[in-house]
PDB file of C-alpha atoms in Angstrom:
ATOM      1  CA  VAL A   7       0.000   0.000   0.000  1.00 71.00           C
ATOM      2  CA  PRO A   8       1.302   3.482  -0.744  1.00 78.00           C
ATOM      3  CA  PRO A   9       2.045   5.695   2.255  1.00 79.00           C
ATOM      4  CA  PRO A  10      -0.498   8.398   3.140  1.00 86.00           C
ATOM      5  CA  GLU A  11      -0.160  11.842   1.635  1.00 92.00           C
ATOM      6  CA  PRO A  12       2.401  14.059   3.380  1.00 94.00           C
ATOM      7  CA  ARG A  13       0.951  16.226   6.136  1.00 95.00           C
ATOM      8  CA  ASP A  14       0.796  19.984   5.633  1.00 94.00           C
ATOM      9  CA  PRO A  15       3.230  22.053   7.739  1.00 93.00           C
ATOM     10  CA  LYS A  16       0.703  23.174  10.360  1.00 95.00           C
ATOM     11  CA  THR A  17      -0.543  19.643  10.946  1.00 95.00           C
ATOM     12  CA  ARG A  18       2.996  18.435  11.250  1.00 95.00           C
ATOM     13  CA  LYS A  19       3.787  21.104  13.859  1.00 96.00           C
ATOM     14  CA  ALA A  20       0.621  20.311  15.827  1.00 96.00           C
ATOM     15  CA  ASP A  21       1.362  16.560  15.721  1.00 96.00           C
ATOM     16  CA  THR A  22       4.923  17.244  16.855  1.00 96.00           C
ATOM     17  CA  LEU A  23       3.863  19.368  19.818  1.00 96.00           C
ATOM     18  CA  ALA A  24       1.299  16.745  20.791  1.00 96.00           C
ATOM     19  CA  LYS A  25       4.009  14.090  20.753  1.00 95.00           C
ATOM     20  CA  LEU A  26       6.344  16.246  22.867  1.00 96.00           C
ATOM     21  CA  ARG A  27       3.590  16.898  25.425  1.00 96.00           C
ATOM     22  CA  GLU A  28       2.331  13.328  25.588  1.00 95.00           C
ATOM     23  CA  PRO A  29       2.015  11.873  29.098  1.00 95.00           C
ATOM     24  CA  ASN A  30       4.855   9.436  29.870  1.00 92.00           C
ATOM     25  CA  ALA A  31       6.722  10.510  26.744  1.00 93.00           C
ATOM     26  CA  ASP A  32      10.078   8.848  26.266  1.00 92.00           C
ATOM     27  CA  VAL A  33      12.941  10.097  24.186  1.00 95.00           C
ATOM     28  CA  TRP A  34      16.183   8.651  22.844  1.00 96.00           C
ATOM     29  CA  VAL A  35      18.951  10.975  24.024  1.00 96.00           C
ATOM     30  CA  ALA A  36      22.139  10.900  21.953  1.00 97.00           C
ATOM     31  CA  THR A  37      25.220  12.548  23.386  1.00 97.00           C
ATOM     32  CA  ALA A  38      28.901  12.323  22.642  1.00 95.00           C
ATOM     33  CA  ALA A  39      32.265  12.604  24.280  1.00 91.00           C
ATOM     34  CA  GLY A  40      34.401  11.053  21.598  1.00 88.00           C
ATOM     35  CA  ASP A  41      32.269   7.903  21.515  1.00 94.00           C
ATOM     36  CA  PRO A  42      28.548   8.143  20.782  1.00 96.00           C
ATOM     37  CA  TYR A  43      26.213   7.474  23.701  1.00 98.00           C
ATOM     38  CA  LEU A  44      22.474   6.792  23.582  1.00 97.00           C
ATOM     39  CA  VAL A  45      19.856   6.069  26.249  1.00 96.00           C
ATOM     40  CA  PRO A  46      16.065   6.247  26.529  1.00 94.00           C
ATOM     41  CA  LEU A  47      14.787   8.706  29.146  1.00 95.00           C
ATOM     42  CA  SER A  48      11.540  10.313  30.216  1.00 95.00           C
ATOM     43  CA  LEU A  49      10.836  13.602  28.466  1.00 97.00           C
ATOM     44  CA  ALA A  50       8.953  16.668  29.625  1.00 98.00           C
ATOM     45  CA  TRP A  51       8.236  19.576  27.305  1.00 98.00           C
ATOM     46  CA  ILE A  52       8.049  22.763  29.385  1.00 98.00           C
ATOM     47  CA  ASP A  53       7.934  26.292  27.953  1.00 96.00           C
ATOM     48  CA  GLU A  54       9.445  25.219  24.643  1.00 97.00           C
ATOM     49  CA  ARG A  55      12.250  23.370  26.387  1.00 98.00           C
ATOM     50  CA  ALA A  56      12.997  19.640  26.452  1.00 98.00           C
ATOM     51  CA  VAL A  57      13.621  18.588  30.050  1.00 98.00           C
ATOM     52  CA  ILE A  58      15.243  15.341  31.207  1.00 98.00           C
ATOM     53  CA  ALA A  59      16.082  14.187  34.730  1.00 98.00           C
ATOM     54  CA  VAL A  60      19.445  12.534  35.310  1.00 98.00           C
ATOM     55  CA  GLN A  61      21.965  11.733  37.992  1.00 97.00           C
ATOM     56  CA  PRO A  62      24.836  14.241  37.735  1.00 97.00           C
ATOM     57  CA  GLY A  63      27.404  11.447  37.494  1.00 97.00           C
ATOM     58  CA  SER A  64      25.639   9.651  34.630  1.00 97.00           C
ATOM     59  CA  ARG A  65      27.334   9.560  31.286  1.00 97.00           C
ATOM     60  CA  THR A  66      24.482  11.491  29.670  1.00 98.00           C
ATOM     61  CA  ALA A  67      24.769  14.274  32.269  1.00 98.00           C
ATOM     62  CA  ARG A  68      28.524  14.475  31.958  1.00 97.00           C
ATOM     63  CA  ASN A  69      28.468  14.483  28.157  1.00 97.00           C
ATOM     64  CA  ILE A  70      25.852  17.229  28.013  1.00 98.00           C
ATOM     65  CA  THR A  71      27.361  19.442  30.679  1.00 97.00           C
ATOM     66  CA  GLU A  72      30.821  19.092  29.147  1.00 96.00           C
ATOM     67  CA  HIS A  73      29.842  19.267  25.501  1.00 95.00           C
ATOM     68  CA  GLY A  74      26.685  21.383  25.698  1.00 96.00           C
ATOM     69  CA  ARG A  75      24.679  19.420  23.137  1.00 97.00           C
ATOM     70  CA  ALA A  76      22.244  16.535  22.803  1.00 98.00           C
ATOM     71  CA  ARG A  77      20.256  15.199  19.866  1.00 98.00           C
ATOM     72  CA  LEU A  78      16.861  13.776  20.771  1.00 98.00           C
ATOM     73  CA  GLY A  79      14.803  11.230  18.867  1.00 96.00           C
ATOM     74  CA  LEU A  80      11.173  10.321  19.486  1.00 94.00           C
ATOM     75  CA  GLY A  81       9.828   7.250  17.756  1.00 82.00           C
ATOM     76  CA  PRO A  82       8.400   5.062  16.424  1.00 78.00           C
ATOM     77  CA  THR A  83      10.971   5.292  13.691  1.00 73.00           C
ATOM     78  CA  ARG A  84       8.369   5.817  10.963  1.00 83.00           C
ATOM     79  CA  ASP A  85       6.793   8.750  12.786  1.00 92.00           C
ATOM     80  CA  VAL A  86       9.832  10.528  14.093  1.00 94.00           C
ATOM     81  CA  VAL A  87      10.686  13.821  15.713  1.00 97.00           C
ATOM     82  CA  ILE A  88      14.370  14.731  15.911  1.00 97.00           C
ATOM     83  CA  ILE A  89      15.541  17.691  17.971  1.00 98.00           C
ATOM     84  CA  ASP A  90      19.007  19.202  18.093  1.00 98.00           C
ATOM     85  CA  THR A  91      19.391  20.886  21.457  1.00 98.00           C
ATOM     86  CA  VAL A  92      21.852  22.942  23.447  1.00 98.00           C
ATOM     87  CA  LEU A  93      22.041  22.959  27.225  1.00 98.00           C
ATOM     88  CA  ASP A  94      20.119  25.939  28.556  1.00 98.00           C
ATOM     89  CA  ARG A  95      20.677  25.243  32.260  1.00 98.00           C
ATOM     90  CA  VAL A  96      20.985  22.619  34.960  1.00 98.00           C
ATOM     91  CA  THR A  97      18.459  22.956  37.745  1.00 98.00           C
ATOM     92  CA  GLY A  98      17.260  21.061  40.802  1.00 97.00           C
ATOM     93  CA  PRO A  99      14.223  19.934  42.794  1.00 97.00           C
ATOM     94  CA  ASP A 100      13.719  23.456  44.187  1.00 96.00           C
ATOM     95  CA  ASP A 101      12.949  24.801  40.716  1.00 98.00           C
ATOM     96  CA  ALA A 102       9.186  24.383  41.029  1.00 97.00           C
ATOM     97  CA  PRO A 103       8.125  25.200  37.445  1.00 97.00           C
ATOM     98  CA  ILE A 104      10.510  22.579  36.082  1.00 98.00           C
ATOM     99  CA  ALA A 105      10.068  19.973  38.819  1.00 98.00           C
ATOM    100  CA  ASP A 106       6.269  20.284  38.852  1.00 98.00           C
ATOM    101  CA  GLY A 107       6.112  20.307  35.072  1.00 98.00           C
ATOM    102  CA  PHE A 108       8.264  17.219  34.853  1.00 98.00           C
ATOM    103  CA  ALA A 109       6.193  15.306  37.416  1.00 98.00           C
ATOM    104  CA  ALA A 110       2.982  16.354  35.645  1.00 97.00           C
ATOM    105  CA  GLN A 111       4.074  14.807  32.367  1.00 98.00           C
ATOM    106  CA  ALA A 112       6.238  11.860  33.407  1.00 96.00           C
ATOM    107  CA  ASP A 113       4.944   8.826  35.280  1.00 90.00           C
ATOM    108  CA  TRP A 114       7.568   9.304  38.013  1.00 94.00           C
ATOM    109  CA  ASP A 115       8.869  12.183  40.095  1.00 98.00           C
ATOM    110  CA  PRO A 116      12.641  12.588  40.432  1.00 98.00           C
ATOM    111  CA  ARG A 117      12.022  14.402  43.754  1.00 98.00           C
ATOM    112  CA  ASP A 118      11.097  11.027  45.244  1.00 97.00           C
ATOM    113  CA  SER A 119      14.723   9.881  44.892  1.00 95.00           C
ATOM    114  CA  PRO A 120      17.896  11.642  45.986  1.00 94.00           C
ATOM    115  CA  GLY A 121      20.370  13.280  43.673  1.00 95.00           C
ATOM    116  CA  TYR A 122      18.529  13.965  40.441  1.00 98.00           C
ATOM    117  CA  VAL A 123      19.068  17.155  38.473  1.00 98.00           C
ATOM    118  CA  TYR A 124      17.074  18.458  35.537  1.00 98.00           C
ATOM    119  CA  LEU A 125      18.792  19.301  32.284  1.00 98.00           C
ATOM    120  CA  VAL A 126      16.827  22.004  30.497  1.00 98.00           C
ATOM    121  CA  LEU A 127      17.596  21.707  26.788  1.00 98.00           C
ATOM    122  CA  ARG A 128      16.834  24.468  24.317  1.00 98.00           C
ATOM    123  CA  PRO A 129      15.796  23.210  20.868  1.00 98.00           C
ATOM    124  CA  GLU A 130      17.692  24.689  17.951  1.00 98.00           C
ATOM    125  CA  ARG A 131      16.299  22.537  15.177  1.00 98.00           C
ATOM    126  CA  ILE A 132      13.242  20.296  15.087  1.00 98.00           C
ATOM    127  CA  GLN A 133      12.555  17.873  12.271  1.00 97.00           C
ATOM    128  CA  ALA A 134       9.547  15.577  11.880  1.00 97.00           C
ATOM    129  CA  TRP A 135       8.623  13.033   9.247  1.00 95.00           C
ATOM    130  CA  ARG A 136       6.805   9.783   8.727  1.00 93.00           C
ATOM    131  CA  GLU A 137       7.550   8.176   5.362  1.00 87.00           C
ATOM    132  CA  SER A 138      10.101   9.335   2.802  1.00 84.00           C
ATOM    133  CA  ASN A 139       7.451  11.468   1.083  1.00 92.00           C
ATOM    134  CA  GLU A 140       7.629  13.702   4.176  1.00 95.00           C
ATOM    135  CA  LEU A 141      11.372  14.328   3.966  1.00 92.00           C
ATOM    136  CA  PRO A 142      10.709  17.586   2.070  1.00 93.00           C
ATOM    137  CA  GLY A 143       9.494  20.077   4.636  1.00 94.00           C
ATOM    138  CA  ARG A 144      10.761  18.046   7.586  1.00 96.00           C
ATOM    139  CA  THR A 145      12.404  21.042   9.272  1.00 97.00           C
ATOM    140  CA  LEU A 146       9.876  22.719  11.569  1.00 97.00           C
ATOM    141  CA  MET A 147      12.296  24.801  13.654  1.00 97.00           C
ATOM    142  CA  ARG A 148      15.577  26.304  12.528  1.00 98.00           C
ATOM    143  CA  ASP A 149      18.041  28.335  14.650  1.00 97.00           C
ATOM    144  CA  GLY A 150      15.590  28.137  17.554  1.00 97.00           C
ATOM    145  CA  SER A 151      12.616  29.610  15.648  1.00 97.00           C
ATOM    146  CA  TRP A 152       9.571  27.775  14.329  1.00 97.00           C
ATOM    147  CA  VAL A 153       9.451  28.066  10.547  1.00 95.00           C
ATOM    148  CA  VAL A 154       5.805  26.957  10.368  1.00 90.00           C
TER     149      VAL A 154
ATOM    150  CA  VAL B  22      -0.120  -1.654  38.096  1.00 71.00           C
ATOM    151  CA  PRO B  23       3.260  -3.125  38.994  1.00 77.00           C
ATOM    152  CA  PRO B  24       5.519  -4.056  36.089  1.00 79.00           C
ATOM    153  CA  PRO B  25       5.737  -7.739  35.155  1.00 86.00           C
ATOM    154  CA  GLU B  26       8.427  -9.885  36.744  1.00 92.00           C
ATOM    155  CA  PRO B  27      11.852  -9.518  35.139  1.00 94.00           C
ATOM    156  CA  ARG B  28      12.532 -12.021  32.370  1.00 95.00           C
ATOM    157  CA  ASP B  29      15.122 -14.735  32.930  1.00 94.00           C
ATOM    158  CA  PRO B  30      18.381 -14.377  30.937  1.00 93.00           C
ATOM    159  CA  LYS B  31      17.555 -16.942  28.253  1.00 95.00           C
ATOM    160  CA  THR B  32      14.156 -15.405  27.571  1.00 96.00           C
ATOM    161  CA  ARG B  33      15.739 -12.008  27.384  1.00 95.00           C
ATOM    162  CA  LYS B  34      18.302 -13.217  24.844  1.00 96.00           C
ATOM    163  CA  ALA B  35      15.625 -14.943  22.747  1.00 96.00           C
ATOM    164  CA  ASP B  36      13.413 -11.824  22.824  1.00 96.00           C
ATOM    165  CA  THR B  37      16.403  -9.705  21.819  1.00 96.00           C
ATOM    166  CA  LEU B  38      17.322 -11.888  18.859  1.00 96.00           C
ATOM    167  CA  ALA B  39      13.693 -11.939  17.757  1.00 96.00           C
ATOM    168  CA  LYS B  40      13.624  -8.143  17.852  1.00 95.00           C
ATOM    169  CA  LEU B  41      16.868  -7.905  15.853  1.00 96.00           C
ATOM    170  CA  ARG B  42      15.548 -10.310  13.205  1.00 96.00           C
ATOM    171  CA  GLU B  43      12.093  -8.780  12.937  1.00 95.00           C
ATOM    172  CA  PRO B  44      10.942  -7.947   9.399  1.00 95.00           C
ATOM    173  CA  ASN B  45      11.156  -4.201   8.689  1.00 92.00           C
ATOM    174  CA  ALA B  46      13.113  -3.627  11.899  1.00 93.00           C
ATOM    175  CA  ASP B  47      14.189  -0.049  12.469  1.00 92.00           C
ATOM    176  CA  VAL B  48      17.004   1.138  14.666  1.00 95.00           C
ATOM    177  CA  TRP B  49      18.128   4.466  16.099  1.00 96.00           C
ATOM    178  CA  VAL B  50      21.759   4.892  15.062  1.00 96.00           C
ATOM    179  CA  ALA B  51      23.819   7.226  17.254  1.00 97.00           C
ATOM    180  CA  THR B  52      27.187   8.351  15.954  1.00 97.00           C
ATOM    181  CA  ALA B  53      29.519  11.158  16.821  1.00 95.00           C
ATOM    182  CA  ALA B  54      32.101  13.432  15.305  1.00 91.00           C
ATOM    183  CA  GLY B  55      32.342  16.002  18.038  1.00 88.00           C
ATOM    184  CA  ASP B  56      28.581  16.626  18.009  1.00 94.00           C
ATOM    185  CA  PRO B  57      26.184  13.744  18.596  1.00 96.00           C
ATOM    186  CA  TYR B  58      24.201  12.557  15.593  1.00 98.00           C
ATOM    187  CA  LEU B  59      21.121  10.305  15.567  1.00 97.00           C
ATOM    188  CA  VAL B  60      18.898   8.948  12.792  1.00 96.00           C
ATOM    189  CA  PRO B  61      16.423   6.089  12.390  1.00 94.00           C
ATOM    190  CA  LEU B  62      17.427   3.513   9.770  1.00 95.00           C
ATOM    191  CA  SER B  63      16.404   0.064   8.606  1.00 95.00           C
ATOM    192  CA  LEU B  64      18.245  -2.738  10.370  1.00 97.00           C
ATOM    193  CA  ALA B  65      19.211  -6.200   9.189  1.00 98.00           C
ATOM    194  CA  TRP B  66      20.753  -8.753  11.530  1.00 98.00           C
ATOM    195  CA  ILE B  67      23.009 -11.049   9.485  1.00 98.00           C
ATOM    196  CA  ASP B  68      25.429 -13.587  10.971  1.00 96.00           C
ATOM    197  CA  GLU B  69      25.587 -11.783  14.328  1.00 97.00           C
ATOM    198  CA  ARG B  70      26.230  -8.465  12.639  1.00 98.00           C
ATOM    199  CA  ALA B  71      24.024  -5.355  12.556  1.00 98.00           C
ATOM    200  CA  VAL B  72      23.828  -4.120   8.966  1.00 98.00           C
ATOM    201  CA  ILE B  73      22.622  -0.709   7.828  1.00 98.00           C
ATOM    202  CA  ALA B  74      22.486   0.763   4.306  1.00 98.00           C
ATOM    203  CA  VAL B  75      23.612   4.344   3.834  1.00 98.00           C
ATOM    204  CA  GLN B  76      24.864   6.780   1.234  1.00 97.00           C
ATOM    205  CA  PRO B  77      28.647   7.119   1.632  1.00 97.00           C
ATOM    206  CA  GLY B  78      28.372  10.905   1.914  1.00 97.00           C
ATOM    207  CA  SER B  79      25.761  10.808   4.689  1.00 97.00           C
ATOM    208  CA  ARG B  80      26.735  12.048   8.096  1.00 97.00           C
ATOM    209  CA  THR B  81      26.119   8.628   9.636  1.00 98.00           C
ATOM    210  CA  ALA B  82      28.428   6.959   7.093  1.00 98.00           C
ATOM    211  CA  ARG B  83      31.153   9.541   7.535  1.00 98.00           C
ATOM    212  CA  ASN B  84      30.980   9.440  11.332  1.00 97.00           C
ATOM    213  CA  ILE B  85      31.173   5.650  11.427  1.00 98.00           C
ATOM    214  CA  THR B  86      33.923   5.274   8.845  1.00 97.00           C
ATOM    215  CA  GLU B  87      35.993   8.006  10.513  1.00 96.00           C
ATOM    216  CA  HIS B  88      35.299   7.122  14.115  1.00 95.00           C
ATOM    217  CA  GLY B  89      34.696   3.367  13.831  1.00 96.00           C
ATOM    218  CA  ARG B  90      31.794   3.207  16.287  1.00 97.00           C
ATOM    219  CA  ALA B  91      28.015   3.425  16.488  1.00 98.00           C
ATOM    220  CA  ARG B  92      25.567   2.854  19.326  1.00 98.00           C
ATOM    221  CA  LEU B  93      22.231   1.392  18.289  1.00 98.00           C
ATOM    222  CA  GLY B  94      18.903   1.632  20.076  1.00 96.00           C
ATOM    223  CA  LEU B  95      15.771  -0.359  19.309  1.00 94.00           C
ATOM    224  CA  GLY B  96      12.563   0.766  20.930  1.00 81.00           C
ATOM    225  CA  PRO B  97       9.947   1.216  22.189  1.00 79.00           C
ATOM    226  CA  THR B  98      11.803   2.873  25.018  1.00 73.00           C
ATOM    227  CA  ARG B  99      10.268   0.567  27.652  1.00 83.00           C
ATOM    228  CA  ASP B 100      11.385  -2.550  25.815  1.00 92.00           C
ATOM    229  CA  VAL B 101      14.823  -1.558  24.638  1.00 94.00           C
ATOM    230  CA  VAL B 102      17.828  -3.184  23.108  1.00 97.00           C
ATOM    231  CA  ILE B 103      21.034  -1.139  23.056  1.00 97.00           C
ATOM    232  CA  ILE B 104      24.064  -2.300  21.091  1.00 98.00           C
ATOM    233  CA  ASP B 105      27.546  -0.825  21.114  1.00 98.00           C
ATOM    234  CA  THR B 106      29.155  -1.664  17.790  1.00 98.00           C
ATOM    235  CA  VAL B 107      32.407  -1.251  15.925  1.00 98.00           C
ATOM    236  CA  LEU B 108      32.685  -1.058  12.163  1.00 98.00           C
ATOM    237  CA  ASP B 109      33.572  -4.489  10.796  1.00 98.00           C
ATOM    238  CA  ARG B 110      33.576  -3.551   7.107  1.00 98.00           C
ATOM    239  CA  VAL B 111      31.970  -1.475   4.392  1.00 98.00           C
ATOM    240  CA  THR B 112      30.590  -3.499   1.524  1.00 98.00           C
ATOM    241  CA  GLY B 113      28.492  -3.007  -1.593  1.00 97.00           C
ATOM    242  CA  PRO B 114      25.667  -4.413  -3.716  1.00 97.00           C
ATOM    243  CA  ASP B 115      27.922  -7.170  -5.082  1.00 96.00           C
ATOM    244  CA  ASP B 116      28.254  -8.710  -1.611  1.00 98.00           C
ATOM    245  CA  ALA B 117      25.390 -11.154  -2.081  1.00 97.00           C
ATOM    246  CA  PRO B 118      25.126 -12.540   1.478  1.00 97.00           C
ATOM    247  CA  ILE B 119      24.811  -9.041   2.884  1.00 98.00           C
ATOM    248  CA  ALA B 120      22.706  -7.520   0.094  1.00 98.00           C
ATOM    249  CA  ASP B 121      20.339 -10.482  -0.071  1.00 98.00           C
ATOM    250  CA  GLY B 122      20.106 -10.672   3.707  1.00 98.00           C
ATOM    251  CA  PHE B 123      19.325  -6.999   3.963  1.00 98.00           C
ATOM    252  CA  ALA B 124      16.597  -7.143   1.301  1.00 98.00           C
ATOM    253  CA  ALA B 125      15.106 -10.221   2.952  1.00 97.00           C
ATOM    254  CA  GLN B 126      14.612  -8.413   6.264  1.00 98.00           C
ATOM    255  CA  ALA B 127      13.980  -4.799   5.252  1.00 96.00           C
ATOM    256  CA  ASP B 128      10.967  -3.610   3.306  1.00 90.00           C
ATOM    257  CA  TRP B 129      13.199  -2.011   0.652  1.00 94.00           C
ATOM    258  CA  ASP B 130      16.261  -3.012  -1.350  1.00 98.00           C
ATOM    259  CA  PRO B 131      19.165  -0.551  -1.531  1.00 98.00           C
ATOM    260  CA  ARG B 132      20.167  -2.187  -4.833  1.00 98.00           C
ATOM    261  CA  ASP B 133      17.134  -0.521  -6.407  1.00 97.00           C
ATOM    262  CA  SER B 134      18.773   2.898  -5.944  1.00 95.00           C
ATOM    263  CA  PRO B 135      22.271   4.012  -6.897  1.00 94.00           C
ATOM    264  CA  GLY B 136      25.089   4.638  -4.477  1.00 95.00           C
ATOM    265  CA  TYR B 137      24.212   2.773  -1.298  1.00 98.00           C
ATOM    266  CA  VAL B 138      26.822   0.939   0.715  1.00 98.00           C
ATOM    267  CA  TYR B 139      26.305  -1.451   3.602  1.00 98.00           C
ATOM    268  CA  LEU B 140      27.981  -0.827   6.938  1.00 98.00           C
ATOM    269  CA  VAL B 141      28.523  -4.144   8.690  1.00 98.00           C
ATOM    270  CA  LEU B 142      28.705  -3.441  12.423  1.00 98.00           C
ATOM    271  CA  ARG B 143      30.098  -5.923  14.908  1.00 98.00           C
ATOM    272  CA  PRO B 144      28.350  -5.879  18.298  1.00 98.00           C
ATOM    273  CA  GLU B 145      30.635  -5.557  21.306  1.00 98.00           C
ATOM    274  CA  ARG B 146      28.001  -5.130  23.987  1.00 98.00           C
ATOM    275  CA  ILE B 147      24.272  -5.800  23.926  1.00 98.00           C
ATOM    276  CA  GLN B 148      21.939  -4.668  26.690  1.00 97.00           C
ATOM    277  CA  ALA B 149      18.198  -5.280  26.928  1.00 97.00           C
ATOM    278  CA  TRP B 150      15.612  -4.242  29.470  1.00 95.00           C
ATOM    279  CA  ARG B 151      11.990  -3.313  29.888  1.00 93.00           C
ATOM    280  CA  GLU B 152      11.206  -1.728  33.243  1.00 87.00           C
ATOM    281  CA  SER B 153      13.707  -0.706  35.900  1.00 84.00           C
ATOM    282  CA  ASN B 154      13.363  -4.122  37.562  1.00 92.00           C
ATOM    283  CA  GLU B 155      15.223  -5.488  34.517  1.00 94.00           C
ATOM    284  CA  LEU B 156      18.245  -3.219  34.866  1.00 92.00           C
ATOM    285  CA  PRO B 157      20.080  -5.961  36.801  1.00 93.00           C
ATOM    286  CA  GLY B 158      21.146  -8.518  34.238  1.00 94.00           C
ATOM    287  CA  ARG B 159      20.674  -6.158  31.316  1.00 96.00           C
ATOM    288  CA  THR B 160      24.025  -7.007  29.721  1.00 97.00           C
ATOM    289  CA  LEU B 161      23.582  -9.963  27.361  1.00 97.00           C
ATOM    290  CA  MET B 162      26.835  -9.616  25.404  1.00 97.00           C
ATOM    291  CA  ARG B 163      30.142  -8.307  26.660  1.00 98.00           C
ATOM    292  CA  ASP B 164      33.381  -7.871  24.658  1.00 97.00           C
ATOM    293  CA  GLY B 165      31.672  -9.478  21.689  1.00 97.00           C
ATOM    294  CA  SER B 166      30.613 -12.665  23.503  1.00 97.00           C
ATOM    295  CA  TRP B 167      27.148 -13.624  24.677  1.00 97.00           C
ATOM    296  CA  VAL B 168      27.139 -13.970  28.451  1.00 95.00           C
ATOM    297  CA  VAL B 169      23.814 -15.846  28.501  1.00 90.00           C
TER     298      VAL B 169
END
């Protein structure tokens, strides 16, 4: 069967935001420090920022704080959103807007366990596509600004 | 509801191999060249190797051929397989075992389009888990050898 028609830009943006705000959303977080690293983590989307909760000594935390960048992938792989991000700030359980926002979207609360920090990641580029007929127009955000 | 009981090692290995051999399997491929890079690609599992098809000029191909490593993630993120790989070899459409094996598992054949090469990736470490109660025992292969 042929794939469905490509979505128009506004639908694609709305679908992407819905995916980012989905309860219990998970995200593949790719980081690097020489070698590539990749783990699945809970995602919260708060005020146009991608927020993850990590232990400061984890490899993901160290790679991002040292290198400043992460690339995020949300699946399934034939309905993807890919986000290039830069580290905006590291914050903790006392940061109520972030901590409450994270707990509201995720199915767990990092404040229930000791030691977690939140990495607040600012998106620079967001791409979204389903089948190859959606590769044209896949860039929804460029240089931190929505283009649709 | 509590998560199901953790799987025993042999079940986990069998589930992992089934996932790697699944028709139309897709994989998140994380590579690095300074910045982290991440794309979803079709996966074939041939003779204990992870095989992807890429254009030689793509960023994934260049990162892997220059750096020698890729980290692969198969989702969904609460039933994951993560594979650390090293580049075994780059091969082409004339390599029948690889090209035929790839076309047999994927839902497309790179030989139908010009320019594709196959990156044959040798797994060094394979981890698999569902919920956090499966984090113990998540390493199924270490230093290229199955430990279960």
